[in-house]
Structure formats: structure tokens, C-alpha cells
XYZ file of C-alpha atoms in Angstrom:
716
model
C 64.664 -28.768 -25.802
C 63.512 -31.781 -23.823
C 59.893 -31.598 -22.634
C 59.231 -31.945 -18.914
C 57.844 -35.270 -17.750
C 54.077 -35.455 -17.955
C 52.237 -36.122 -14.698
C 49.877 -39.062 -14.550
C 47.190 -37.591 -16.812
C 45.030 -40.694 -16.358
C 44.921 -39.957 -12.633
C 44.057 -36.315 -13.325
C 41.256 -37.406 -15.660
C 39.775 -39.593 -12.926
C 40.024 -36.763 -10.402
C 38.177 -34.389 -12.719
C 35.085 -36.596 -12.379
C 35.062 -35.676 -8.658
C 35.220 -31.919 -9.312
C 32.391 -29.397 -9.292
C 30.310 -29.734 -12.462
C 31.059 -26.212 -13.660
C 34.808 -26.996 -13.523
C 34.809 -30.389 -15.235
C 34.485 -29.280 -18.858
C 37.092 -26.522 -18.387
C 39.565 -28.911 -16.762
C 39.121 -31.575 -19.458
C 39.794 -28.962 -22.142
C 42.972 -27.815 -20.367
C 44.104 -31.436 -19.944
C 43.523 -32.133 -23.641
C 45.586 -29.088 -24.665
C 48.461 -30.117 -22.394
C 48.454 -33.639 -23.833
C 48.461 -32.268 -27.379
C 51.366 -29.956 -26.596
C 53.462 -32.686 -25.006
C 57.018 -32.534 -26.363
C 56.738 -28.824 -27.116
C 58.505 -26.052 -25.240
C 55.246 -24.428 -24.120
C 54.179 -27.553 -22.209
C 55.810 -26.251 -19.048
C 55.795 -28.292 -15.865
C 54.170 -25.342 -14.074
C 51.069 -25.708 -16.269
C 50.661 -29.334 -15.213
C 51.166 -28.350 -11.592
C 48.658 -25.524 -11.841
C 46.047 -27.845 -13.397
C 46.599 -30.446 -10.683
C 46.259 -27.755 -7.994
C 43.044 -26.400 -9.542
C 41.599 -29.906 -9.726
C 42.445 -30.544 -6.070
C 40.805 -27.242 -5.064
C 37.614 -28.135 -6.941
C 37.544 -31.652 -5.438
C 38.018 -30.155 -1.971
C 35.196 -27.672 -2.666
C 32.846 -30.504 -3.622
C 33.809 -32.490 -0.513
C 33.182 -29.401 1.621
C 29.721 -28.985 0.102
C 29.012 -32.678 0.654
C 29.912 -32.346 4.327
C 27.720 -29.261 4.743
C 24.663 -30.683 2.952
C 21.575 -30.008 5.119
C 19.717 -32.959 6.625
C 16.052 -32.148 5.850
C 13.003 -32.959 7.941
C 9.489 -33.254 6.541
C 6.115 -32.081 7.858
C 4.224 -35.333 8.232
C 0.847 -33.776 7.417
C 1.767 -33.086 3.772
C 0.770 -35.647 1.103
C 4.199 -35.332 -0.585
C 5.903 -36.308 2.670
C 3.917 -39.550 2.732
C 5.056 -40.389 -0.819
C 8.661 -39.227 -0.497
C 10.120 -42.765 -0.655
C 8.413 -43.389 -4.002
C 9.430 -39.962 -5.319
C 13.026 -40.420 -4.148
C 13.274 -43.809 -5.859
C 11.853 -42.423 -9.132
C 14.330 -39.507 -9.144
C 17.227 -41.869 -8.441
C 16.297 -44.228 -11.289
C 15.121 -41.799 -14.015
C 16.525 -38.670 -15.588
C 13.113 -36.980 -15.868
C 10.252 -37.335 -13.378
C 6.855 -35.640 -13.567
C 5.134 -34.960 -10.246
C 1.494 -33.904 -10.301
C -0.466 -33.202 -7.173
C -3.170 -31.002 -5.794
C -2.362 -27.509 -4.643
C -1.251 -27.639 -1.030
C 0.262 -31.112 -1.256
C 3.745 -29.699 -0.569
C 5.422 -30.251 -3.951
C 7.088 -26.862 -4.178
C 8.714 -26.894 -0.741
C 9.401 -30.613 -0.218
C 10.748 -31.770 -3.619
C 14.023 -29.794 -3.244
C 14.554 -31.424 0.171
C 13.990 -34.901 -1.297
C 16.658 -34.075 -3.894
C 19.070 -33.014 -1.133
C 18.443 -36.315 0.612
C 19.675 -38.012 -2.578
C 22.884 -35.954 -2.460
C 21.791 -33.574 -5.207
C 22.907 -29.959 -4.943
C 26.532 -30.855 -4.164
C 28.345 -31.047 -7.530
C 26.035 -28.323 -8.803
C 23.083 -26.436 -7.374
C 19.459 -27.527 -7.434
C 17.779 -24.993 -9.708
C 14.101 -24.379 -8.949
C 12.116 -22.151 -11.330
C 8.969 -20.143 -10.675
C 6.923 -18.051 -13.124
C 6.986 -14.924 -10.922
C 9.553 -12.999 -8.916
C 7.324 -12.730 -5.859
C 6.866 -16.506 -5.765
C 10.613 -17.144 -6.103
C 11.409 -14.834 -3.189
C 8.677 -16.112 -0.877
C 9.413 -19.811 -1.549
C 13.131 -19.268 -0.939
C 12.287 -17.753 2.450
C 9.926 -20.608 3.293
C 12.352 -23.427 2.384
C 15.244 -21.606 4.097
C 13.135 -21.412 7.247
C 12.389 -25.156 7.092
C 16.125 -25.860 6.675
C 16.908 -23.521 9.605
C 18.859 -21.118 7.412
C 18.679 -17.542 6.175
C 17.809 -16.677 2.536
C 21.036 -16.254 0.575
C 22.878 -19.018 2.422
C 21.734 -22.654 2.035
C 18.772 -21.455 -0.028
C 19.186 -18.471 -2.347
C 17.164 -16.771 -5.031
C 17.838 -14.783 -8.167
C 15.240 -12.607 -9.846
C 15.568 -9.691 -12.220
C 17.962 -7.128 -10.727
C 18.325 -9.015 -7.413
C 20.769 -11.855 -6.745
C 20.939 -13.499 -3.326
C 22.916 -16.635 -4.169
C 26.039 -17.310 -2.120
C 29.011 -19.696 -2.419
C 27.324 -22.158 -0.037
C 23.933 -22.171 -1.762
C 22.520 -25.631 -2.478
C 19.050 -24.612 -3.672
C 18.557 -21.654 -6.020
C 15.049 -20.286 -6.599
C 14.681 -18.148 -9.727
C 12.246 -17.110 -12.392
C 12.192 -19.271 -15.521
C 13.378 -16.211 -17.474
C 16.562 -16.067 -15.385
C 17.388 -19.713 -16.140
C 16.701 -19.155 -19.835
C 19.025 -16.135 -19.882
C 21.791 -18.169 -18.219
C 21.857 -20.521 -21.219
C 23.685 -17.822 -23.225
C 26.693 -18.055 -20.915
C 26.330 -21.692 -19.829
C 25.128 -23.809 -22.752
C 25.140 -27.040 -20.741
C 23.767 -25.491 -17.515
C 26.771 -26.858 -15.629
C 25.941 -24.797 -12.547
C 23.150 -27.288 -11.817
C 22.940 -31.004 -11.168
C 19.144 -30.906 -10.753
C 16.409 -28.696 -12.222
C 12.855 -28.413 -10.884
C 10.486 -26.715 -13.343
C 7.528 -25.701 -11.203
C 4.081 -24.508 -12.277
C 4.627 -26.025 -15.716
C 0.888 -25.784 -16.399
C 1.258 -22.025 -16.993
C 2.993 -22.784 -20.307
C 4.580 -19.359 -20.620
C 7.036 -18.756 -23.463
C 9.925 -19.194 -21.046
C 8.617 -22.509 -19.715
C 8.033 -23.902 -23.212
C 11.512 -22.750 -24.263
C 13.064 -24.439 -21.230
C 11.206 -27.706 -21.753
C 12.242 -27.813 -25.407
C 15.854 -26.947 -24.587
C 16.040 -29.547 -21.808
C 14.701 -32.153 -24.220
C 17.783 -31.504 -26.386
C 20.203 -31.138 -23.471
C 19.411 -34.327 -21.547
C 21.341 -36.584 -23.921
C 24.435 -34.390 -23.505
C 24.059 -34.177 -19.718
C 23.246 -37.722 -18.509
C 24.052 -36.632 -14.938
C 21.337 -33.933 -14.967
C 18.036 -34.695 -13.211
C 14.877 -32.837 -14.266
C 11.654 -32.732 -12.250
C 8.562 -31.151 -13.793
C 5.709 -30.368 -11.464
C 2.374 -28.613 -11.204
C -0.989 -29.111 -9.583
C -2.920 -29.179 -12.856
C -0.392 -30.444 -15.361
C -1.317 -32.354 -18.536
C 0.677 -35.397 -17.424
C 0.231 -37.499 -20.578
C 1.451 -34.758 -22.919
C 4.476 -33.965 -20.740
C 5.361 -37.626 -20.305
C 5.301 -38.215 -24.081
C 7.468 -35.148 -24.650
C 10.172 -36.622 -22.405
C 10.103 -40.147 -23.871
C 7.447 -41.568 -21.541
C 8.953 -40.223 -18.340
C 7.380 -41.669 -15.167
C 4.478 -39.768 -13.618
C 3.818 -39.652 -9.883
C 0.433 -38.288 -8.874
C 0.221 -37.116 -5.289
C -3.476 -37.388 -4.576
C -5.261 -35.998 -1.597
C -4.708 -32.745 0.246
C -4.202 -31.642 3.791
C -7.888 -30.768 4.351
C -10.984 -31.140 2.141
C -12.396 -28.137 0.281
C -16.124 -27.729 -0.326
C -17.073 -26.035 -3.605
C -20.212 -23.872 -3.724
C -21.534 -22.371 -6.961
C -23.185 -18.939 -6.721
C -23.608 -17.731 -10.340
C -24.402 -14.112 -11.174
C -28.059 -13.622 -12.025
C -27.310 -11.954 -15.359
C -24.174 -13.906 -16.275
C -25.621 -14.864 -19.651
C -26.503 -11.338 -20.684
C -23.362 -9.686 -19.336
C -20.698 -12.263 -20.131
C -19.390 -10.347 -23.122
C -19.109 -6.904 -21.565
C -16.976 -6.786 -18.434
C -17.150 -2.987 -18.336
C -20.902 -2.576 -18.279
C -22.315 -0.916 -15.175
C -24.710 -3.817 -14.543
C -21.966 -6.452 -14.568
C -19.720 -4.435 -12.252
C -22.536 -3.754 -9.791
C -23.744 -7.336 -9.772
C -20.234 -8.727 -9.419
C -19.533 -6.467 -6.455
C -22.831 -7.444 -4.864
C -22.063 -11.129 -5.449
C -18.649 -10.712 -3.815
C -20.201 -8.994 -0.767
C -22.814 -11.726 -0.434
C -20.163 -14.451 -0.750
C -18.030 -12.794 1.951
C -21.090 -12.605 4.237
C -21.843 -16.289 3.570
C -18.321 -17.299 4.518
C -18.365 -15.092 7.621
C -21.590 -16.788 8.679
C -19.826 -20.173 8.589
C -17.438 -18.981 11.292
C -20.297 -17.580 13.375
C -22.393 -20.767 13.148
C -19.428 -22.958 14.088
C -18.182 -20.630 16.816
C -14.785 -20.185 15.158
C -12.598 -17.109 15.019
C -12.859 -15.179 11.705
C -11.019 -16.956 8.873
C -9.047 -15.162 6.169
C -10.541 -14.931 2.663
C -8.758 -14.831 -0.715
C -10.722 -13.405 -3.661
C -9.548 -13.698 -7.278
C -10.181 -10.920 -9.810
C -9.183 -10.324 -13.424
C -7.359 -7.021 -12.901
C -6.362 -4.038 -10.763
C -9.432 -1.941 -11.519
C -11.770 -4.695 -10.348
C -9.663 -5.082 -7.193
C -9.858 -1.357 -6.395
C -13.634 -1.289 -6.905
C -14.179 -4.367 -4.755
C -11.834 -3.055 -2.039
C -13.842 0.167 -1.794
C -17.122 -1.755 -1.570
C -15.750 -4.137 1.084
C -14.381 -1.315 3.243
C -17.841 0.260 3.346
C -19.499 -3.093 3.989
C -17.313 -4.460 6.811
C -16.263 -3.222 10.249
C -13.006 -1.223 10.473
C -11.004 -4.076 12.018
C -11.425 -6.162 8.843
C -8.175 -5.826 6.881
C -8.600 -5.417 3.110
C -5.343 -6.065 1.222
C -4.822 -5.915 -2.571
C -2.240 -8.190 -4.199
C -1.100 -7.724 -7.801
C 2.169 -7.513 -9.695
C 2.379 -3.695 -9.960
C 2.407 -3.245 -6.177
C 5.716 -2.516 -4.489
C 7.505 -5.331 -2.672
C 6.599 -3.820 0.716
C 2.891 -3.696 -0.187
C 2.980 -7.257 -1.516
C 4.710 -8.511 1.620
C 1.892 -7.199 3.816
C -0.103 -10.333 3.011
C 2.600 -12.450 4.716
C 2.550 -10.521 8.009
C 0.480 -11.834 10.966
C -3.088 -10.548 11.249
C -5.114 -10.037 14.435
C -8.499 -9.829 12.716
C -10.154 -11.160 9.587
C -8.097 -10.468 6.477
C -9.556 -10.300 2.967
C -6.931 -10.491 0.210
C -7.989 -9.310 -3.262
C -5.636 -10.806 -5.852
C -5.075 -11.312 -9.544
C -3.761 -14.677 -10.726
C -0.394 -13.783 -9.122
C -1.770 -15.712 -6.102
C -3.058 -18.603 -8.222
C 0.129 -20.658 -8.413
C 3.165 -21.068 -6.170
C 2.634 -17.952 -4.103
C 0.815 -19.125 -0.980
C -0.978 -16.460 1.013
C -0.808 -17.759 4.610
C -3.802 -18.464 6.797
C -6.408 -18.668 4.022
C -9.600 -20.454 5.104
C -11.836 -19.514 2.181
C -11.582 -18.663 -1.530
C -13.974 -16.678 -3.722
C -13.382 -17.155 -7.456
C -14.935 -14.607 -9.813
C -14.022 -17.004 -12.631
C -12.269 -14.592 -14.985
C -8.779 -13.423 -15.881
C -7.290 -10.944 -18.313
C -5.187 -12.835 -20.832
C -2.944 -11.530 -23.589
C -3.845 -12.619 -27.132
C -2.211 -11.490 -30.366
C -4.132 -11.291 -33.638
C -1.904 -12.102 -36.606
C -4.538 -10.598 -38.933
C -4.820 -7.130 -37.326
C -1.320 -7.229 -35.719
C -2.895 -6.137 -32.422
C -2.221 -7.379 -28.900
C -5.559 -7.845 -27.169
C -6.159 -8.098 -23.413
C -9.655 -9.554 -23.188
C -11.221 -10.744 -19.950
C -11.955 -14.454 -20.374
C -13.295 -17.297 -18.246
C -10.494 -19.187 -16.508
C -9.860 -22.788 -17.542
C -10.777 -25.712 -15.316
C -7.144 -26.190 -14.310
C -6.832 -22.527 -13.231
C -10.116 -22.714 -11.335
C -8.805 -25.769 -9.478
C -5.557 -23.945 -8.731
C -7.578 -21.142 -7.189
C -9.662 -23.567 -5.157
C -6.463 -25.132 -3.845
C -5.341 -21.917 -2.183
C -7.497 -22.878 0.821
C -7.748 -26.188 2.682
C -4.176 -25.996 3.930
C -4.730 -25.254 7.616
C -8.324 -26.384 8.079
C -11.375 -27.453 6.057
C -11.913 -24.925 3.298
C -14.788 -23.533 1.269
C -14.461 -22.204 -2.285
C -17.325 -20.118 -3.665
C -17.384 -19.859 -7.455
C -19.380 -16.949 -8.847
C -20.462 -18.990 -11.855
C -22.481 -22.161 -12.384
C -21.293 -25.754 -12.299
C -22.474 -26.156 -15.900
C -20.318 -23.190 -16.860
C -17.313 -24.776 -15.145
C -17.797 -28.124 -16.896
C -18.055 -26.396 -20.297
C -14.738 -24.591 -19.903
C -11.511 -25.850 -21.535
C -9.431 -28.124 -19.334
C -6.202 -26.131 -19.729
C -5.251 -22.541 -20.613
C -3.805 -22.050 -24.113
C 0.020 -21.945 -23.964
C 1.513 -18.507 -24.589
C 3.461 -19.754 -27.632
C 0.114 -20.169 -29.440
C -1.251 -16.684 -28.642
C 1.627 -14.238 -28.967
C 3.594 -12.387 -31.619
C 6.564 -14.597 -32.471
C 9.023 -11.987 -33.778
C 10.785 -11.698 -30.423
C 10.688 -15.500 -30.029
C 12.423 -16.046 -33.377
C 15.147 -13.531 -32.506
C 15.561 -14.992 -29.024
C 16.090 -18.421 -30.555
C 18.758 -16.855 -32.764
C 20.478 -15.338 -29.711
C 20.390 -18.693 -27.882
C 21.433 -20.584 -31.037
C 18.417 -22.877 -30.760
C 17.894 -23.308 -34.505
C 14.810 -22.640 -36.624
C 11.531 -22.220 -34.752
C 9.804 -24.874 -36.880
C 12.432 -27.475 -35.892
C 12.478 -26.746 -32.157
C 10.885 -29.457 -29.940
C 8.093 -27.408 -28.398
C 5.504 -29.411 -26.442
C 2.862 -27.759 -28.647
C 4.349 -26.122 -31.768
C 3.014 -22.648 -32.663
C 0.582 -22.139 -35.519
C 2.340 -21.754 -38.893
C 0.387 -18.522 -39.510
C 1.887 -16.963 -36.366
C 5.374 -18.040 -37.468
C 4.826 -16.430 -40.867
C 3.563 -13.255 -39.194
C 6.626 -13.136 -36.919
C 8.984 -13.350 -39.888
C 6.948 -10.691 -41.696
C 7.477 -8.206 -38.843
C 11.188 -9.042 -38.684
C 11.462 -8.456 -42.439
C 9.749 -5.079 -41.956
C 12.391 -4.232 -39.332
C 15.236 -5.462 -41.549
C 16.098 -8.298 -39.155
C 15.627 -11.079 -41.748
C 15.948 -11.186 -45.527
C 13.480 -12.513 -48.106
C 14.692 -16.092 -47.468
C 13.971 -15.678 -43.717
C 17.683 -15.700 -42.912
C 18.712 -13.524 -39.992
C 20.653 -10.469 -41.194
C 23.545 -8.707 -39.529
C 21.019 -6.198 -38.178
C 18.892 -9.088 -36.888
C 21.839 -10.595 -35.014
C 22.487 -7.207 -33.449
C 18.825 -6.950 -32.443
C 18.901 -10.440 -30.901
C 21.594 -9.330 -28.459
C 19.496 -6.460 -27.087
C 17.304 -7.388 -24.065
C 14.291 -5.500 -25.439
C 11.459 -6.033 -27.917
C 12.682 -6.064 -31.570
C 10.738 -2.867 -32.334
C 12.494 -1.007 -29.527
C 15.820 -2.518 -30.536
C 15.300 -1.221 -34.086
C 14.719 2.300 -32.721
C 17.972 2.121 -30.744
C 19.992 1.054 -33.767
C 18.395 3.810 -35.871
C 19.280 6.304 -33.121
C 22.954 5.940 -33.999
C 22.203 7.155 -37.519
C 20.193 10.144 -36.267
C 22.710 10.946 -33.502
C 20.152 10.629 -30.690
C 21.217 7.410 -28.946
C 21.309 9.067 -25.500
C 17.643 10.073 -25.778
C 16.525 6.781 -27.317
C 18.259 4.743 -24.610
C 16.148 6.609 -22.062
C 12.887 6.314 -24.017
C 13.509 2.732 -25.201
C 14.305 1.428 -21.717
C 11.216 3.239 -20.369
C 9.028 1.477 -22.942
C 10.527 -1.871 -21.848
C 9.227 -1.673 -18.254
C 5.901 -0.908 -16.657
C 5.029 2.785 -16.649
C 6.587 4.234 -13.468
C 3.722 6.690 -13.017
C 1.129 5.839 -10.390
C -2.422 7.149 -10.424
C -4.316 6.037 -7.290
C -8.079 6.001 -7.705
C -8.575 8.457 -4.826
C -5.796 10.863 -5.904
C -6.005 10.972 -9.685
C -6.131 14.766 -9.933
C -3.117 15.241 -7.632
C -1.160 12.615 -9.585
C -1.990 14.250 -12.933
C -0.847 17.633 -11.624
C 2.470 16.261 -10.335
C 3.110 14.496 -13.636
C 2.226 17.654 -15.588
C 4.804 19.588 -13.549
C 7.409 17.010 -14.579
C 6.514 17.618 -18.220
C 6.523 21.397 -17.686
C 8.976 22.179 -14.873
C 8.290 25.584 -13.220
C 11.695 26.884 -14.258
C 10.898 25.960 -17.867
C 7.632 27.891 -17.710
C 9.451 30.954 -16.336
C 12.123 30.714 -19.024
C 9.459 30.583 -21.723
C 7.860 33.863 -20.632
C 8.523 36.815 -22.960
C 10.583 39.592 -21.414
C 8.613 42.144 -19.326
C 5.504 39.952 -19.414
C 3.985 39.738 -15.909
C 1.890 36.667 -16.601
C 1.147 34.124 -19.280
C -1.582 35.015 -21.677
C -4.373 32.438 -22.062
C -2.917 31.492 -25.448
C 0.538 30.781 -23.987
C -0.866 28.745 -21.109
C -3.006 26.796 -23.522
C 0.037 25.963 -25.656
C 2.017 24.752 -22.676
C -0.715 22.320 -21.685
C -0.541 20.677 -25.093
C 2.821 18.871 -25.442
C 3.851 17.724 -28.883
C 4.875 14.228 -27.769
C 4.231 11.930 -24.820
C 7.596 10.277 -25.498
C 9.421 13.409 -24.355
C 7.875 13.110 -20.889
C 10.288 10.241 -20.220
C 13.289 12.464 -20.956
C 12.143 15.075 -18.425
C 11.342 12.422 -15.821
C 14.717 10.718 -16.315
C 16.729 13.911 -15.924
C 14.721 14.960 -12.854
C 15.115 11.559 -11.196
C 18.846 11.348 -11.964
C 19.387 14.801 -10.487
C 17.548 13.806 -7.299
C 19.326 10.442 -7.128
C 22.724 12.120 -7.054
C 21.859 14.310 -4.069
C 19.282 12.373 -2.026
C 19.631 9.363 0.248
C 17.665 6.262 -0.682
C 14.974 6.999 1.913
C 14.594 10.571 0.693
C 14.513 9.349 -2.915
C 11.689 6.952 -2.039
C 9.861 9.835 -0.387
C 10.367 11.984 -3.485
C 8.861 9.224 -5.654
C 5.871 8.880 -3.335
C 5.251 12.647 -3.359
C 5.362 12.701 -7.170
C 3.255 9.547 -7.634
C 6.101 7.497 -9.063
C 6.957 3.874 -8.336
C 10.464 3.702 -6.855
C 10.810 0.024 -7.836
C 9.852 0.658 -11.456
C 12.179 3.669 -11.628
C 14.974 1.362 -10.490
C 14.001 -1.258 -13.098
C 14.042 1.485 -15.725
C 17.602 2.466 -14.693
C 18.724 -1.179 -14.666
C 17.406 -1.803 -18.192
C 19.077 1.432 -19.336
C 22.398 0.304 -17.859
C 22.140 -3.119 -19.516
C 21.552 -1.633 -22.965
C 24.119 1.138 -22.470
C 26.757 -1.446 -21.495
C 26.061 -3.467 -24.657
C 26.500 -0.416 -26.885
C 29.595 0.656 -24.963
C 31.190 -2.777 -25.474
C 30.634 -2.332 -29.215
C 32.481 0.995 -29.097
C 29.369 3.087 -29.714
C 29.447 6.544 -28.163
C 26.448 8.490 -26.940
C 25.710 11.889 -28.396
C 26.864 14.722 -26.144
C 24.725 17.376 -27.860
C 20.984 17.097 -27.074
C 19.080 15.734 -30.055
C 16.233 17.618 -31.653
C 12.543 16.695 -31.794
C 12.681 15.542 -35.426
C 15.688 13.240 -35.028
C 14.244 11.573 -31.913
C 10.934 10.844 -33.605
C 12.501 9.649 -36.853
C 14.402 7.080 -34.808
C 11.191 6.089 -33.011
C 9.366 5.744 -36.328
C 11.855 3.136 -37.557
C 10.396 0.661 -35.067
C 6.785 1.865 -35.198
C 5.981 1.823 -38.909
C 2.733 -0.071 -38.298
C 1.640 2.230 -35.464
C 0.853 5.479 -37.264
C -2.648 6.876 -37.689
C -4.584 9.707 -39.369
C -7.457 11.401 -37.533
C -10.927 11.019 -38.975
C -12.638 14.301 -39.901
C -15.919 13.529 -38.212
C -14.625 12.070 -34.889
C -11.609 11.561 -32.632
C -11.065 8.121 -34.146
C -7.825 7.387 -36.005
C -7.379 5.345 -39.178
C -4.254 3.197 -39.060
C -2.384 0.649 -41.130
C -4.244 -2.479 -42.285
C -7.504 -0.479 -42.138
C -7.692 -0.574 -38.329
C -9.396 2.145 -36.286
C -8.276 3.185 -32.831
C -8.497 5.913 -30.188
C -5.857 7.686 -28.145
C -5.843 6.357 -24.595
C -7.432 8.831 -22.126
C -4.187 8.863 -20.116
C -2.301 10.524 -22.990
C -1.748 14.282 -23.121
C -2.862 14.133 -26.760
C -6.314 12.710 -25.919
C -8.263 15.939 -25.290
C -7.289 17.649 -28.546
C -5.935 14.972 -30.881
C -3.530 16.043 -33.647
C -4.055 15.182 -37.305
C -1.375 12.459 -37.340
C -0.008 10.347 -34.501
C 2.633 7.668 -33.950
C 2.035 5.425 -30.935
C 4.262 3.038 -29.012
C 1.637 0.334 -28.690
C -1.822 -0.685 -29.871
C -3.769 -2.614 -27.230
C -7.382 -3.698 -27.257
C -9.257 -3.779 -23.944
C -12.790 -2.380 -24.046
C -11.846 -0.730 -27.365
C -8.670 -0.384 -29.410
C -6.342 2.240 -27.890
């Protein structure tokens, strides 16, 4: 059979270069196959015609995007706007550019617009990463507003469980974790022609992964532009990592910021005990005095009250300070907390207009890209709670530590954007100068078991060979492999096993993944999917400081539903005896609470509207957002098992089977109660206590198995 005449494949090859980036590789592969099959019966003319038509459609799509590219304007009062010619020239001439500039200089909002001016965002999107979901959403709204568009159109965002990216999106804001996850399905990141890695100074695991991966990818994607930016970036280290990439420092800010040091009187004696009564009282008093000092500035200058942003190390400190400030200030002063566990609606309150003075109490969620509007003044308590893993004790610690100089400068930079600012630091200048310049990267202070498995899932090679900016300590690498060996994920030669490859595909911690795989053996996968996904998100229970007793009672009723209590009563018994009531208040396992909560929520979800479901959650002191995250994680894991052909058990599993499956991932988290106290002796000779929030805390059993060991004021 005579083969049909081949179209001008050289012409098709040239046209492919004008297609959308995500189509080019696919089209070249199809063209290569058609050339190889020339002269064969399967090389039908229709296949050539279909390829040509697909190429034309992609070229037309790119031309359409080129025609619709926004024409940006720039606020002239921003330092980045003044340097945009230099920045534009550097991006045009180099594959990697590092932009460092003070907070408030306009890097985050103006760099994407400079890229658009260069024609970037047409063949592929401009990807712009942020460390936090809240920052990604708020920046997308801000840039969309400047480009006279709605979020989800010209500017979109994608965060966990929420995707607002449309077919006409040029700029995509996302968390760095989202971009890292996309590598699994798009090895060359062909959806993007430009990547902006913002807040690189945070040096989270995801950021370090991305920077190492991009280092390897750049040679394979010469068309890809990468811009790395932060206010307090270690420019020399980053430049060396990317083969001496050019550095542009945007000096100056919109308005000057005066720094005042007001150290605590007993900072030396109390620095090691953040939970002592003296430290808490003195810190609150120092905050009140600093707020009064800033308010006096407005009075002396005859200005209207300016908004104040105060940084704290955690939620508890925020709640205590909020209570003190509400007693100290007139009712019209608005006191707003801001931390990650708040619902989206509560977080968004800080962006709404305010008629009177507003005092925002925030964790370091407000330290980086998230800009709280209208801030005149900043008060920096000088501490943060940072996660540190001990490879010796195998414990994740959450100590409160002094912030680094770079973080302190980030905090200072939250003011001085709309007028002259004042930053009061509740520590001495000598203390500031003695602090480390940068915060330790997460890769050097975390358990590496999940990192090693993640690298396996992404096919990034051995952890010791990966081009991290700062490689992890060899002792942490050894510890990570030791845990994986304990879980059966690697063999004695540190080679990933079949079980390890299965674990790497699950979007959960390796310990939880091991429980899920064991659940198939014990025929309790349905229950473990619920419990495992619950352990992978923040606890959905809420316990407001002013309603702790009501919250505890509502949660207890979830553990012991009224109908269950009635069913448990012996026949012809009018009331529970004290012994029976006592037994019911002592559950055998906190893990089983999640099963009751899941079934209750699912039953309500089927019959209630979304508004009524939110109301139900509020009445029962549950976070609606975290319940939704729990369901989303469950669905992700369930889908993975379903694709493998695994079926869930239809018969409810028993107590023993559920806890045997849990034990497979928690071998290092068992403990035996000491005879003389409520302290438990655990593996590796550690000693810990049951957290007061557990139902087991009042009358501890002889043996326990816990989901997590965390050290705060003591080891829980």
C-alpha cells in the first residue's frame, strides 16, 4: 500500500515554536512518530491533518493571548517603579535575576507587571509563589485590582483545595507547595514561561526544593525566566547557587521608619521561660505602654489615630494581649487577631476599612508578603515559635525563640508604606545586634523521612546529591533513613522498597501512610482513612478562651451521643448509676473521637444547606474550613486507593484492629506510666505527659500510644 504524501514537516516544526509552551513537547513527539511511520499503512493522511489543525489552534491561542496582554501602569511612589527599566533589562538579558529590596518597595506587586511588559505570560503563565495561602489570595486580589480585572481572570490564584485560574489567566499566584506538587505531572513546568519565587528568605522545605529543582531545570528550559526575591535575602549565597546570577537591590522605601527600643525590665531573667507569670505580665504591660506611646504621637502631632500591628509568637499570647487591650482602650478601638488557624472571613476582617484606630495582633503570618493595609506603627515582641526536630530524642520541639535580624527587619517594614512609621522593639539594640542575621532554613531543622520519600515521588534522586542551597546535616539524613527503615520504606542499603514507593504516593506523613497500608491487612481501611486524614490537618475542634467549658461539653457529646448513652442503659434502669456514668466519661481512645465526629458531620452534610452546616459547626465549636480540609484530604487518599483497586471494608472494624493498624506507624510513640506520678516512660528513655486536652489526661492508663510527641513548655 502506498503511503500518503507527507505534508511539509519542516514547516510544521517551525510552527510548533509559535505554539503554547505546554503544547510544544506534545506536538514534537507526535511529529516525530509520524515521520518514523512514514511509508507504513498507519501513517494516515488524517493524522497529519489533525496535527496541523492542532498546531494552528495552539498558534491562534497564543496570538489571542498576545493581543489580550494587559498594559500595566505603575505607582510612581514605589521604589521598584523607579528601577523598572533596570529590572526589565536584567530579566530580558539573564535567565535568573535576584531582586532584593526593603519591605514596601513594591517587589511583590510590580515585578509580575514588569514581566508582562516584556511579553511574558503569553506562551505560558507567569507563576508567582508565596509561602502562605492567605498571602497568595490577597496578592492576587491586589494585582488584579491594579490591572483593572477580577481575581480568576487576568490574575488567578491556586491554593490547597481552591483553584481560581481561568483560560485567560496571565499571572497565577500560588503557594510554593502547589508548584512543587505540579512537578509530578509537569516535569518541565511547561505551563509557565516565567517563575517568581517570592519570600525566598523563609527557606521552607518547599522553597529549598524548588530552588534546587530549578537549578537542574534551567539548562533544559532555556526559555524559562526565574526571578527570586525577598526583602531580607542572602543575595551572595543565592547568586552563587545560580551561577553568579545578577543581583538588583532596590534601596529606599516609600517613607522612613523610626526604630525605638523598649526592652523588658526582666528580659535577662525571663528569657528562657516564656510561660512564667512574670514574663507574661511584663510583656503585656510593655505592649500596653508601647501602644500608649504610639497613640501619644498622633495626639502630639494632631493626626487622626493610626493603625498598629503587633507581632506575637503564638495564639495564646495574642488572646491574652487582646483581652488586656480591650480593657485598656476605649470601645471604639478595634482589636483584631490574625493567625493561620482563623477562618478566611475572620482573617479578611483586617482588609476591611476601619473608622477608628485598629490594632492588629498577628503571628509571623503578617511578617512577609501579606500586607495589612493602613498600618502606621509596628510593635515587635521579638519572638516567634519555631519548629525544631531533635535527631537524638526523635522529638519535634516548638520552642519560642528570638527572631533573626532579617525577620525583625521584615516586621519593621510592615509600616512606613503610607506615612512615616515608628517601630517599637520590646528588646534592646544590643540584643538585636547579637541575633543571627538569618533564620535557619527548615531543611536543617526538620525530620527528613518525609523529604526523602518526597524526593522519591518527584524522582529527584538521592538527597545527598540534590543541589540544595544549604545541604542538610548528615546526621539528620541518617536519622531520616532510620525512621524509613523502621517503617519498612527502605532496606538496609537505603534503597526505597516497594512499600516505600507506595508511601511516597500518599499525600500524608510517612507514619500515617504506613498506618493506612497496614489497615488493608487488618481490614479497617475505612476507619483509618478517616483517622489518618484527620491527623493530617489541624484539629477541627475549637476551644475559645471564654467558652472552654461549653466547647468541652459539646465535644464530649460528640464522643458520647445521647442516643448512645440511652442504648447503653440496662433494661428497666431509670438512670445511670455513678459507676456507669464514670465509665462513660473515660473513653478508651481519643482516636475514636474522629470516627464519631466524621459520621456526625457527614450525616449533617447530606441534609443541611451550606449556611446551616456552618451554623452547626459554630454551635458545636468546630471549624468549618478545617472540616472541609479534612474531607478533601480523605477524598484524595480514598481516590488513590480506589485507583489501585483497593476496596474499603463494609463491616465496621473493631477496637483492636484499628489500633493495631495505628501502632504500625507509631512504634516510637508508646509509653508506660510511672508508678509514682502521671509521667510516662517512652522509647529512647524519654519521659512525657499526656496533653491536658486529652480525655486520658485526668486518669491516665498504664500504657498509651500517642499520635505525636511535641515539646512546648514540657514534652506532651
